[in-house]
PDB file of N, CA and C in Angstrom:
ATOM      1  N   MET C   1       4.973 -32.406  24.857  1.00  0.00           N
ATOM      2  CA  MET C   1       4.394 -31.125  25.198  1.00  0.00           C
ATOM      3  C   MET C   1       3.945 -31.182  26.653  1.00  0.00           C
ATOM      4  N   LYS C   2       4.426 -30.236  27.451  1.00  0.00           N
ATOM      5  CA  LYS C   2       4.062 -30.167  28.856  1.00  0.00           C
ATOM      6  C   LYS C   2       3.265 -28.891  29.088  1.00  0.00           C
ATOM      7  N   ARG C   3       2.310 -29.003  29.973  1.00  0.00           N
ATOM      8  CA  ARG C   3       1.491 -27.831  30.285  1.00  0.00           C
ATOM      9  C   ARG C   3       1.714 -27.453  31.741  1.00  0.00           C
ATOM     10  N   LYS C   4       2.101 -26.210  31.974  1.00  0.00           N
ATOM     11  CA  LYS C   4       2.245 -25.673  33.320  1.00  0.00           C
ATOM     12  C   LYS C   4       1.321 -24.475  33.436  1.00  0.00           C
ATOM     13  N   SER C   5       0.354 -24.555  34.272  1.00  0.00           N
ATOM     14  CA  SER C   5      -0.655 -23.517  34.468  1.00  0.00           C
ATOM     15  C   SER C   5      -1.120 -22.965  33.118  1.00  0.00           C
ATOM     16  N   ASN C   6      -0.794 -21.725  32.800  1.00  0.00           N
ATOM     17  CA  ASN C   6      -1.257 -21.110  31.552  1.00  0.00           C
ATOM     18  C   ASN C   6      -0.222 -21.155  30.442  1.00  0.00           C
ATOM     19  N   THR C   7       0.925 -21.761  30.675  1.00  0.00           N
ATOM     20  CA  THR C   7       1.963 -21.810  29.653  1.00  0.00           C
ATOM     21  C   THR C   7       2.140 -23.222  29.138  1.00  0.00           C
ATOM     22  N   ILE C   8       2.592 -23.323  27.910  1.00  0.00           N
ATOM     23  CA  ILE C   8       2.845 -24.619  27.287  1.00  0.00           C
ATOM     24  C   ILE C   8       4.314 -24.678  26.916  1.00  0.00           C
ATOM     25  N   GLU C   9       4.961 -25.767  27.309  1.00  0.00           N
ATOM     26  CA  GLU C   9       6.354 -25.963  26.927  1.00  0.00           C
ATOM     27  C   GLU C   9       6.388 -26.940  25.767  1.00  0.00           C
ATOM     28  N   LEU C  10       7.057 -26.554  24.690  1.00  0.00           N
ATOM     29  CA  LEU C  10       7.168 -27.417  23.520  1.00  0.00           C
ATOM     30  C   LEU C  10       8.605 -27.874  23.364  1.00  0.00           C
ATOM     31  N   SER C  11       8.748 -29.143  23.015  1.00  0.00           N
ATOM     32  CA  SER C  11      10.087 -29.653  22.739  1.00  0.00           C
ATOM     33  C   SER C  11      10.452 -29.286  21.305  1.00  0.00           C
ATOM     34  N   VAL C  12      11.706 -29.478  20.958  1.00  0.00           N
ATOM     35  CA  VAL C  12      12.158 -29.215  19.591  1.00  0.00           C
ATOM     36  C   VAL C  12      11.378 -30.088  18.622  1.00  0.00           C
ATOM     37  N   ARG C  13      11.154 -31.341  19.000  1.00  0.00           N
ATOM     38  CA  ARG C  13      10.396 -32.264  18.142  1.00  0.00           C
ATOM     39  C   ARG C  13       8.973 -31.753  17.925  1.00  0.00           C
ATOM     40  N   ASP C  14       8.334 -31.232  19.003  1.00  0.00           N
ATOM     41  CA  ASP C  14       6.980 -30.675  18.876  1.00  0.00           C
ATOM     42  C   ASP C  14       6.966 -29.492  17.915  1.00  0.00           C
ATOM     43  N   LEU C  15       7.975 -28.619  18.038  1.00  0.00           N
ATOM     44  CA  LEU C  15       8.053 -27.460  17.150  1.00  0.00           C
ATOM     45  C   LEU C  15       8.254 -27.875  15.699  1.00  0.00           C
ATOM     46  N   GLN C  16       9.101 -28.887  15.478  1.00  0.00           N
ATOM     47  CA  GLN C  16       9.337 -29.365  14.106  1.00  0.00           C
ATOM     48  C   GLN C  16       8.066 -29.966  13.527  1.00  0.00           C
ATOM     49  N   THR C  17       7.321 -30.691  14.350  1.00  0.00           N
ATOM     50  CA  THR C  17       6.065 -31.290  13.884  1.00  0.00           C
ATOM     51  C   THR C  17       5.062 -30.203  13.524  1.00  0.00           C
ATOM     52  N   LYS C  18       4.954 -29.180  14.375  1.00  0.00           N
ATOM     53  CA  LYS C  18       4.020 -28.079  14.093  1.00  0.00           C
ATOM     54  C   LYS C  18       4.409 -27.324  12.834  1.00  0.00           C
ATOM     55  N   ALA C  19       5.713 -27.159  12.606  1.00  0.00           N
ATOM     56  CA  ALA C  19       6.180 -26.446  11.425  1.00  0.00           C
ATOM     57  C   ALA C  19       5.832 -27.198  10.150  1.00  0.00           C
ATOM     58  N   LYS C  20       5.772 -28.516  10.219  1.00  0.00           N
ATOM     59  CA  LYS C  20       5.471 -29.333   9.037  1.00  0.00           C
ATOM     60  C   LYS C  20       3.980 -29.399   8.738  1.00  0.00           C
ATOM     61  N   GLU C  21       3.150 -29.126   9.745  1.00  0.00           N
ATOM     62  CA  GLU C  21       1.706 -29.179   9.545  1.00  0.00           C
ATOM     63  C   GLU C  21       1.278 -28.127   8.538  1.00  0.00           C
ATOM     64  N   LYS C  22       0.363 -28.491   7.692  1.00  0.00           N
ATOM     65  CA  LYS C  22      -0.139 -27.548   6.695  1.00  0.00           C
ATOM     66  C   LYS C  22      -1.112 -26.581   7.365  1.00  0.00           C
ATOM     67  N   PRO C  23      -1.074 -25.326   6.961  1.00  0.00           N
ATOM     68  CA  PRO C  23      -2.026 -24.371   7.527  1.00  0.00           C
ATOM     69  C   PRO C  23      -3.452 -24.746   7.125  1.00  0.00           C
ATOM     70  N   THR C  24      -4.395 -24.384   7.971  1.00  0.00           N
ATOM     71  CA  THR C  24      -5.795 -24.728   7.717  1.00  0.00           C
ATOM     72  C   THR C  24      -6.539 -23.620   6.987  1.00  0.00           C
ATOM     73  N   LYS C  25      -5.800 -22.666   6.431  1.00  0.00           N
ATOM     74  CA  LYS C  25      -6.429 -21.554   5.731  1.00  0.00           C
ATOM     75  C   LYS C  25      -7.172 -22.073   4.496  1.00  0.00           C
ATOM     76  N   THR C  26      -8.414 -21.655   4.377  1.00  0.00           N
ATOM     77  CA  THR C  26      -9.189 -22.055   3.206  1.00  0.00           C
ATOM     78  C   THR C  26      -9.429 -20.837   2.334  1.00  0.00           C
ATOM     79  N   THR C  27      -9.439 -21.054   1.066  1.00  0.00           N
ATOM     80  CA  THR C  27      -9.726 -19.965   0.138  1.00  0.00           C
ATOM     81  C   THR C  27     -11.055 -20.235  -0.530  1.00  0.00           C
ATOM     82  N   ARG C  28     -11.749 -19.166  -0.796  1.00  0.00           N
ATOM     83  CA  ARG C  28     -13.055 -19.278  -1.454  1.00  0.00           C
ATOM     84  C   ARG C  28     -13.060 -18.422  -2.703  1.00  0.00           C
ATOM     85  N   LYS C  29     -13.840 -18.843  -3.646  1.00  0.00           N
ATOM     86  CA  LYS C  29     -14.045 -18.050  -4.851  1.00  0.00           C
ATOM     87  C   LYS C  29     -15.043 -16.948  -4.516  1.00  0.00           C
ATOM     88  N   ASP C  30     -14.956 -15.831  -5.225  1.00  0.00           N
ATOM     89  CA  ASP C  30     -15.897 -14.741  -5.003  1.00  0.00           C
ATOM     90  C   ASP C  30     -17.342 -15.202  -5.136  1.00  0.00           C
ATOM     91  N   SER C  31     -17.576 -16.123  -6.046  1.00  0.00           N
ATOM     92  CA  SER C  31     -18.944 -16.600  -6.275  1.00  0.00           C
ATOM     93  C   SER C  31     -19.482 -17.399  -5.087  1.00  0.00           C
ATOM     94  N   GLU C  32     -18.606 -17.864  -4.200  1.00  0.00           N
ATOM     95  CA  GLU C  32     -19.029 -18.641  -3.039  1.00  0.00           C
ATOM     96  C   GLU C  32     -19.297 -17.782  -1.798  1.00  0.00           C
ATOM     97  N   ILE C  33     -18.997 -16.497  -1.873  1.00  0.00           N
ATOM     98  CA  ILE C  33     -19.164 -15.619  -0.721  1.00  0.00           C
ATOM     99  C   ILE C  33     -20.581 -15.064  -0.699  1.00  0.00           C
ATOM    100  N   ASP C  34     -21.198 -15.110   0.478  1.00  0.00           N
ATOM    101  CA  ASP C  34     -22.559 -14.609   0.644  1.00  0.00           C
ATOM    102  C   ASP C  34     -22.516 -13.130   1.029  1.00  0.00           C
ATOM    103  N   TYR C  35     -22.919 -12.278   0.119  1.00  0.00           N
ATOM    104  CA  TYR C  35     -22.920 -10.832   0.356  1.00  0.00           C
ATOM    105  C   TYR C  35     -24.295 -10.322   0.784  1.00  0.00           C
ATOM    106  N   SER C  36     -25.241 -11.200   0.994  1.00  0.00           N
ATOM    107  CA  SER C  36     -26.626 -10.789   1.218  1.00  0.00           C
ATOM    108  C   SER C  36     -26.815  -9.973   2.503  1.00  0.00           C
ATOM    109  N   GLU C  37     -25.969 -10.158   3.503  1.00  0.00           N
ATOM    110  CA  GLU C  37     -26.141  -9.449   4.766  1.00  0.00           C
ATOM    111  C   GLU C  37     -25.459  -8.080   4.781  1.00  0.00           C
ATOM    112  N   ILE C  38     -24.720  -7.762   3.740  1.00  0.00           N
ATOM    113  CA  ILE C  38     -24.045  -6.471   3.682  1.00  0.00           C
ATOM    114  C   ILE C  38     -25.038  -5.428   3.177  1.00  0.00           C
ATOM    115  N   PRO C  39     -25.260  -4.361   3.953  1.00  0.00           N
ATOM    116  CA  PRO C  39     -26.244  -3.360   3.512  1.00  0.00           C
ATOM    117  C   PRO C  39     -25.750  -2.592   2.290  1.00  0.00           C
ATOM    118  N   LYS C  40     -26.672  -2.152   1.489  1.00  0.00           N
ATOM    119  CA  LYS C  40     -26.350  -1.352   0.302  1.00  0.00           C
ATOM    120  C   LYS C  40     -26.009   0.066   0.724  1.00  0.00           C
ATOM    121  N   PHE C  41     -25.131   0.723  -0.036  1.00  0.00           N
ATOM    122  CA  PHE C  41     -24.787   2.113   0.239  1.00  0.00           C
ATOM    123  C   PHE C  41     -25.843   3.020  -0.365  1.00  0.00           C
ATOM    124  N   SER C  42     -26.167   4.082   0.367  1.00  0.00           N
ATOM    125  CA  SER C  42     -27.109   5.069  -0.159  1.00  0.00           C
ATOM    126  C   SER C  42     -26.345   5.989  -1.109  1.00  0.00           C
ATOM    127  N   PRO C  43     -27.050   6.710  -1.980  1.00  0.00           N
ATOM    128  CA  PRO C  43     -26.375   7.672  -2.864  1.00  0.00           C
ATOM    129  C   PRO C  43     -25.568   8.708  -2.081  1.00  0.00           C
ATOM    130  N   LYS C  44     -26.068   9.104  -0.899  1.00  0.00           N
ATOM    131  CA  LYS C  44     -25.354  10.073  -0.071  1.00  0.00           C
ATOM    132  C   LYS C  44     -24.025   9.488   0.421  1.00  0.00           C
ATOM    133  N   GLN C  45     -24.037   8.217   0.839  1.00  0.00           N
ATOM    134  CA  GLN C  45     -22.813   7.553   1.278  1.00  0.00           C
ATOM    135  C   GLN C  45     -21.837   7.387   0.115  1.00  0.00           C
ATOM    136  N   LEU C  46     -22.360   7.010  -1.046  1.00  0.00           N
ATOM    137  CA  LEU C  46     -21.508   6.821  -2.222  1.00  0.00           C
ATOM    138  C   LEU C  46     -20.840   8.127  -2.639  1.00  0.00           C
ATOM    139  N   ALA C  47     -21.525   9.238  -2.444  1.00  0.00           N
ATOM    140  CA  ALA C  47     -20.982  10.541  -2.820  1.00  0.00           C
ATOM    141  C   ALA C  47     -19.765  10.912  -1.963  1.00  0.00           C
ATOM    142  N   LYS C  48     -19.688  10.351  -0.757  1.00  0.00           N
ATOM    143  CA  LYS C  48     -18.565  10.643   0.132  1.00  0.00           C
ATOM    144  C   LYS C  48     -17.300   9.881  -0.255  1.00  0.00           C
ATOM    145  N   PHE C  49     -17.443   8.832  -1.034  1.00  0.00           N
ATOM    146  CA  PHE C  49     -16.274   8.044  -1.434  1.00  0.00           C
ATOM    147  C   PHE C  49     -15.383   8.869  -2.351  1.00  0.00           C
ATOM    148  N   LYS C  50     -14.105   8.644  -2.215  1.00  0.00           N
ATOM    149  CA  LYS C  50     -13.152   9.348  -3.071  1.00  0.00           C
ATOM    150  C   LYS C  50     -12.471   8.356  -3.989  1.00  0.00           C
ATOM    151  N   ARG C  51     -12.184   8.804  -5.175  1.00  0.00           N
ATOM    152  CA  ARG C  51     -11.501   7.980  -6.159  1.00  0.00           C
ATOM    153  C   ARG C  51     -10.083   7.703  -5.662  1.00  0.00           C
ATOM    154  N   PRO C  52      -9.647   6.444  -5.682  1.00  0.00           N
ATOM    155  CA  PRO C  52      -8.281   6.167  -5.252  1.00  0.00           C
ATOM    156  C   PRO C  52      -7.269   6.710  -6.251  1.00  0.00           C
ATOM    157  N   GLY C  53      -6.087   6.983  -5.775  1.00  0.00           N
ATOM    158  CA  GLY C  53      -5.054   7.493  -6.654  1.00  0.00           C
ATOM    159  C   GLY C  53      -4.721   8.930  -6.339  1.00  0.00           C
ATOM    160  N   ARG C  54      -3.820   9.463  -7.087  1.00  0.00           N
ATOM    161  CA  ARG C  54      -3.369  10.828  -6.849  1.00  0.00           C
ATOM    162  C   ARG C  54      -4.336  11.832  -7.488  1.00  0.00           C
ATOM    163  N   PRO C  55      -4.506  12.981  -6.846  1.00  0.00           N
ATOM    164  CA  PRO C  55      -5.394  13.993  -7.421  1.00  0.00           C
ATOM    165  C   PRO C  55      -4.753  14.638  -8.646  1.00  0.00           C
ATOM    166  N   ILE C  56      -5.586  15.162  -9.513  1.00  0.00           N
ATOM    167  CA  ILE C  56      -5.099  15.854 -10.702  1.00  0.00           C
ATOM    168  C   ILE C  56      -4.563  17.213 -10.275  1.00  0.00           C
ATOM    169  N   LEU C  57      -3.327  17.498 -10.642  1.00  0.00           N
ATOM    170  CA  LEU C  57      -2.719  18.790 -10.355  1.00  0.00           C
ATOM    171  C   LEU C  57      -2.549  19.522 -11.675  1.00  0.00           C
ATOM    172  N   GLY C  58      -2.969  20.740 -11.746  1.00  0.00           N
ATOM    173  CA  GLY C  58      -2.846  21.489 -12.989  1.00  0.00           C
ATOM    174  C   GLY C  58      -4.032  21.271 -13.904  1.00  0.00           C
ATOM    175  N   GLU C  59      -3.834  21.682 -15.162  1.00  0.00           N
ATOM    176  CA  GLU C  59      -4.935  21.634 -16.135  1.00  0.00           C
ATOM    177  C   GLU C  59      -5.216  20.220 -16.641  1.00  0.00           C
ATOM    178  N   THR C  60      -4.195  19.399 -16.733  1.00  0.00           N
ATOM    179  CA  THR C  60      -4.353  18.050 -17.297  1.00  0.00           C
ATOM    180  C   THR C  60      -3.757  17.013 -16.352  1.00  0.00           C
ATOM    181  N   PRO C  61      -4.231  15.770 -16.443  1.00  0.00           N
ATOM    182  CA  PRO C  61      -3.659  14.715 -15.604  1.00  0.00           C
ATOM    183  C   PRO C  61      -2.185  14.495 -15.945  1.00  0.00           C
ATOM    184  N   ARG C  62      -1.430  14.059 -14.979  1.00  0.00           N
ATOM    185  CA  ARG C  62      -0.010  13.795 -15.208  1.00  0.00           C
ATOM    186  C   ARG C  62       0.211  12.332 -15.527  1.00  0.00           C
ATOM    187  N   LYS C  63       1.290  12.080 -16.223  1.00  0.00           N
ATOM    188  CA  LYS C  63       1.662  10.726 -16.628  1.00  0.00           C
ATOM    189  C   LYS C  63       2.861  10.294 -15.793  1.00  0.00           C
ATOM    190  N   ALA C  64       2.805   9.123 -15.181  1.00  0.00           N
ATOM    191  CA  ALA C  64       3.931   8.608 -14.398  1.00  0.00           C
ATOM    192  C   ALA C  64       5.026   8.149 -15.352  1.00  0.00           C
ATOM    193  N   VAL C  65       6.255   8.579 -15.084  1.00  0.00           N
ATOM    194  CA  VAL C  65       7.404   8.182 -15.893  1.00  0.00           C
ATOM    195  C   VAL C  65       8.548   7.803 -14.966  1.00  0.00           C
ATOM    196  N   SER C  66       9.507   7.096 -15.518  1.00  0.00           N
ATOM    197  CA  SER C  66      10.698   6.728 -14.765  1.00  0.00           C
ATOM    198  C   SER C  66      11.906   7.251 -15.529  1.00  0.00           C
ATOM    199  N   ILE C  67      12.729   8.055 -14.854  1.00  0.00           N
ATOM    200  CA  ILE C  67      13.927   8.600 -15.494  1.00  0.00           C
ATOM    201  C   ILE C  67      15.119   8.419 -14.570  1.00  0.00           C
ATOM    202  N   ARG C  68      16.297   8.451 -15.144  1.00  0.00           N
ATOM    203  CA  ARG C  68      17.524   8.365 -14.351  1.00  0.00           C
ATOM    204  C   ARG C  68      18.138   9.755 -14.289  1.00  0.00           C
ATOM    205  N   ILE C  69      18.370  10.225 -13.075  1.00  0.00           N
ATOM    206  CA  ILE C  69      18.944  11.545 -12.837  1.00  0.00           C
ATOM    207  C   ILE C  69      20.181  11.351 -11.966  1.00  0.00           C
ATOM    208  N   GLU C  70      21.215  12.109 -12.263  1.00  0.00           N
ATOM    209  CA  GLU C  70      22.417  12.017 -11.438  1.00  0.00           C
ATOM    210  C   GLU C  70      22.059  12.294  -9.983  1.00  0.00           C
ATOM    211  N   GLU C  71      22.704  11.577  -9.086  1.00  0.00           N
ATOM    212  CA  GLU C  71      22.391  11.677  -7.664  1.00  0.00           C
ATOM    213  C   GLU C  71      22.543  13.101  -7.133  1.00  0.00           C
ATOM    214  N   GLY C  72      23.601  13.782  -7.533  1.00  0.00           N
ATOM    215  CA  GLY C  72      23.826  15.155  -7.077  1.00  0.00           C
ATOM    216  C   GLY C  72      22.748  16.108  -7.550  1.00  0.00           C
ATOM    217  N   VAL C  73      22.325  15.930  -8.798  1.00  0.00           N
ATOM    218  CA  VAL C  73      21.268  16.788  -9.363  1.00  0.00           C
ATOM    219  C   VAL C  73      19.961  16.553  -8.609  1.00  0.00           C
ATOM    220  N   LEU C  74      19.642  15.297  -8.363  1.00  0.00           N
ATOM    221  CA  LEU C  74      18.408  14.978  -7.646  1.00  0.00           C
ATOM    222  C   LEU C  74      18.441  15.542  -6.226  1.00  0.00           C
ATOM    223  N   LYS C  75      19.578  15.439  -5.583  1.00  0.00           N
ATOM    224  CA  LYS C  75      19.718  15.979  -4.222  1.00  0.00           C
ATOM    225  C   LYS C  75      19.461  17.486  -4.210  1.00  0.00           C
ATOM    226  N   LYS C  76      20.030  18.202  -5.207  1.00  0.00           N
ATOM    227  CA  LYS C  76      19.815  19.649  -5.308  1.00  0.00           C
ATOM    228  C   LYS C  76      18.349  19.981  -5.578  1.00  0.00           C
ATOM    229  N   LEU C  77      17.710  19.178  -6.448  1.00  0.00           N
ATOM    230  CA  LEU C  77      16.284  19.398  -6.740  1.00  0.00           C
ATOM    231  C   LEU C  77      15.434  19.203  -5.486  1.00  0.00           C
ATOM    232  N   LYS C  78      15.732  18.164  -4.733  1.00  0.00           N
ATOM    233  CA  LYS C  78      14.962  17.895  -3.515  1.00  0.00           C
ATOM    234  C   LYS C  78      15.157  19.001  -2.486  1.00  0.00           C
ATOM    235  N   THR C  79      16.403  19.501  -2.363  1.00  0.00           N
ATOM    236  CA  THR C  79      16.674  20.599  -1.431  1.00  0.00           C
ATOM    237  C   THR C  79      15.912  21.846  -1.840  1.00  0.00           C
ATOM    238  N   ARG C  80      15.962  22.162  -3.132  1.00  0.00           N
ATOM    239  CA  ARG C  80      15.265  23.350  -3.652  1.00  0.00           C
ATOM    240  C   ARG C  80      13.754  23.215  -3.473  1.00  0.00           C
ATOM    241  N   ALA C  81      13.233  22.021  -3.739  1.00  0.00           N
ATOM    242  CA  ALA C  81      11.794  21.786  -3.594  1.00  0.00           C
ATOM    243  C   ALA C  81      11.370  21.941  -2.143  1.00  0.00           C
ATOM    244  N   LYS C  82      12.186  21.439  -1.224  1.00  0.00           N
ATOM    245  CA  LYS C  82      11.861  21.548   0.195  1.00  0.00           C
ATOM    246  C   LYS C  82      11.810  23.007   0.633  1.00  0.00           C
ATOM    247  N   LYS C  83      12.769  23.810   0.139  1.00  0.00           N
ATOM    248  CA  LYS C  83      12.788  25.247   0.466  1.00  0.00           C
ATOM    249  C   LYS C  83      11.532  25.944  -0.055  1.00  0.00           C
ATOM    250  N   GLN C  84      11.061  25.505  -1.233  1.00  0.00           N
ATOM    251  CA  GLN C  84       9.875  26.122  -1.836  1.00  0.00           C
ATOM    252  C   GLN C  84       8.569  25.534  -1.292  1.00  0.00           C
ATOM    253  N   GLY C  85       8.679  24.444  -0.535  1.00  0.00           N
ATOM    254  CA  GLY C  85       7.490  23.823   0.042  1.00  0.00           C
ATOM    255  C   GLY C  85       6.659  23.045  -0.959  1.00  0.00           C
ATOM    256  N   VAL C  86       7.316  22.462  -1.963  1.00  0.00           N
ATOM    257  CA  VAL C  86       6.615  21.654  -2.965  1.00  0.00           C
ATOM    258  C   VAL C  86       7.291  20.293  -3.070  1.00  0.00           C
ATOM    259  N   ALA C  87       6.605  19.343  -3.663  1.00  0.00           N
ATOM    260  CA  ALA C  87       7.198  18.033  -3.913  1.00  0.00           C
ATOM    261  C   ALA C  87       8.246  18.171  -5.015  1.00  0.00           C
ATOM    262  N   TYR C  88       9.314  17.412  -4.912  1.00  0.00           N
ATOM    263  CA  TYR C  88      10.374  17.551  -5.912  1.00  0.00           C
ATOM    264  C   TYR C  88       9.894  17.163  -7.307  1.00  0.00           C
ATOM    265  N   GLN C  89       8.929  16.241  -7.401  1.00  0.00           N
ATOM    266  CA  GLN C  89       8.393  15.879  -8.715  1.00  0.00           C
ATOM    267  C   GLN C  89       7.677  17.060  -9.351  1.00  0.00           C
ATOM    268  N   SER C  90       6.959  17.826  -8.527  1.00  0.00           N
ATOM    269  CA  SER C  90       6.274  19.019  -9.034  1.00  0.00           C
ATOM    270  C   SER C  90       7.283  20.060  -9.500  1.00  0.00           C
ATOM    271  N   LEU C  91       8.378  20.188  -8.774  1.00  0.00           N
ATOM    272  CA  LEU C  91       9.433  21.127  -9.170  1.00  0.00           C
ATOM    273  C   LEU C  91      10.026  20.713 -10.506  1.00  0.00           C
ATOM    274  N   ILE C  92      10.312  19.423 -10.665  1.00  0.00           N
ATOM    275  CA  ILE C  92      10.848  18.926 -11.938  1.00  0.00           C
ATOM    276  C   ILE C  92       9.861  19.213 -13.064  1.00  0.00           C
ATOM    277  N   ASN C  93       8.570  18.997 -12.806  1.00  0.00           N
ATOM    278  CA  ASN C  93       7.549  19.259 -13.815  1.00  0.00           C
ATOM    279  C   ASN C  93       7.555  20.730 -14.217  1.00  0.00           C
ATOM    280  N   ASP C  94       7.625  21.628 -13.228  1.00  0.00           N
ATOM    281  CA  ASP C  94       7.642  23.067 -13.505  1.00  0.00           C
ATOM    282  C   ASP C  94       8.867  23.472 -14.335  1.00  0.00           C
ATOM    283  N   ILE C  95      10.027  22.925 -13.963  1.00  0.00           N
ATOM    284  CA  ILE C  95      11.261  23.238 -14.696  1.00  0.00           C
ATOM    285  C   ILE C  95      11.156  22.765 -16.144  1.00  0.00           C
ATOM    286  N   LEU C  96      10.647  21.541 -16.323  1.00  0.00           N
ATOM    287  CA  LEU C  96      10.522  21.016 -17.702  1.00  0.00           C
ATOM    288  C   LEU C  96       9.479  21.785 -18.498  1.00  0.00           C
ATOM    289  N   LYS C  97       8.400  22.187 -17.849  1.00  0.00           N
ATOM    290  CA  LYS C  97       7.341  22.941 -18.522  1.00  0.00           C
ATOM    291  C   LYS C  97       7.887  24.271 -19.065  1.00  0.00           C
ATOM    292  N   LYS C  98       8.730  24.930 -18.256  1.00  0.00           N
ATOM    293  CA  LYS C  98       9.316  26.195 -18.680  1.00  0.00           C
ATOM    294  C   LYS C  98      10.353  25.999 -19.782  1.00  0.00           C
ATOM    295  N   ALA C  99      11.005  24.852 -19.787  1.00  0.00           N
ATOM    296  CA  ALA C  99      12.080  24.599 -20.730  1.00  0.00           C
ATOM    297  C   ALA C  99      11.577  24.203 -22.132  1.00  0.00           C
ATOM    298  N   VAL C 100      10.385  23.674 -22.223  1.00  0.00           N
ATOM    299  CA  VAL C 100       9.913  23.222 -23.543  1.00  0.00           C
ATOM    300  C   VAL C 100       8.879  24.129 -24.161  1.00  0.00           C
TER     301      VAL C 100
END
């Protein structure tokens, strides 16, 4: 390893040695972490938090499903949804709701 001003030149051997070195990353259990310096949230701050995940659309929550749709049909649905300014999943939901 040679040092020139602010740059370091490494040989292939130096690079191979560095690659073999184990990382010094340490992991800790949650029970070992000191949370005492973290301030508590006030009720006002907690009220600003939002629940993660997608918002409920419509009267009832939606259920995630996986279906196989022909590529051409899906392309047409996406085009139609884009024209209507809605997500294609919402369009599919509306079509199925009317059909059943």
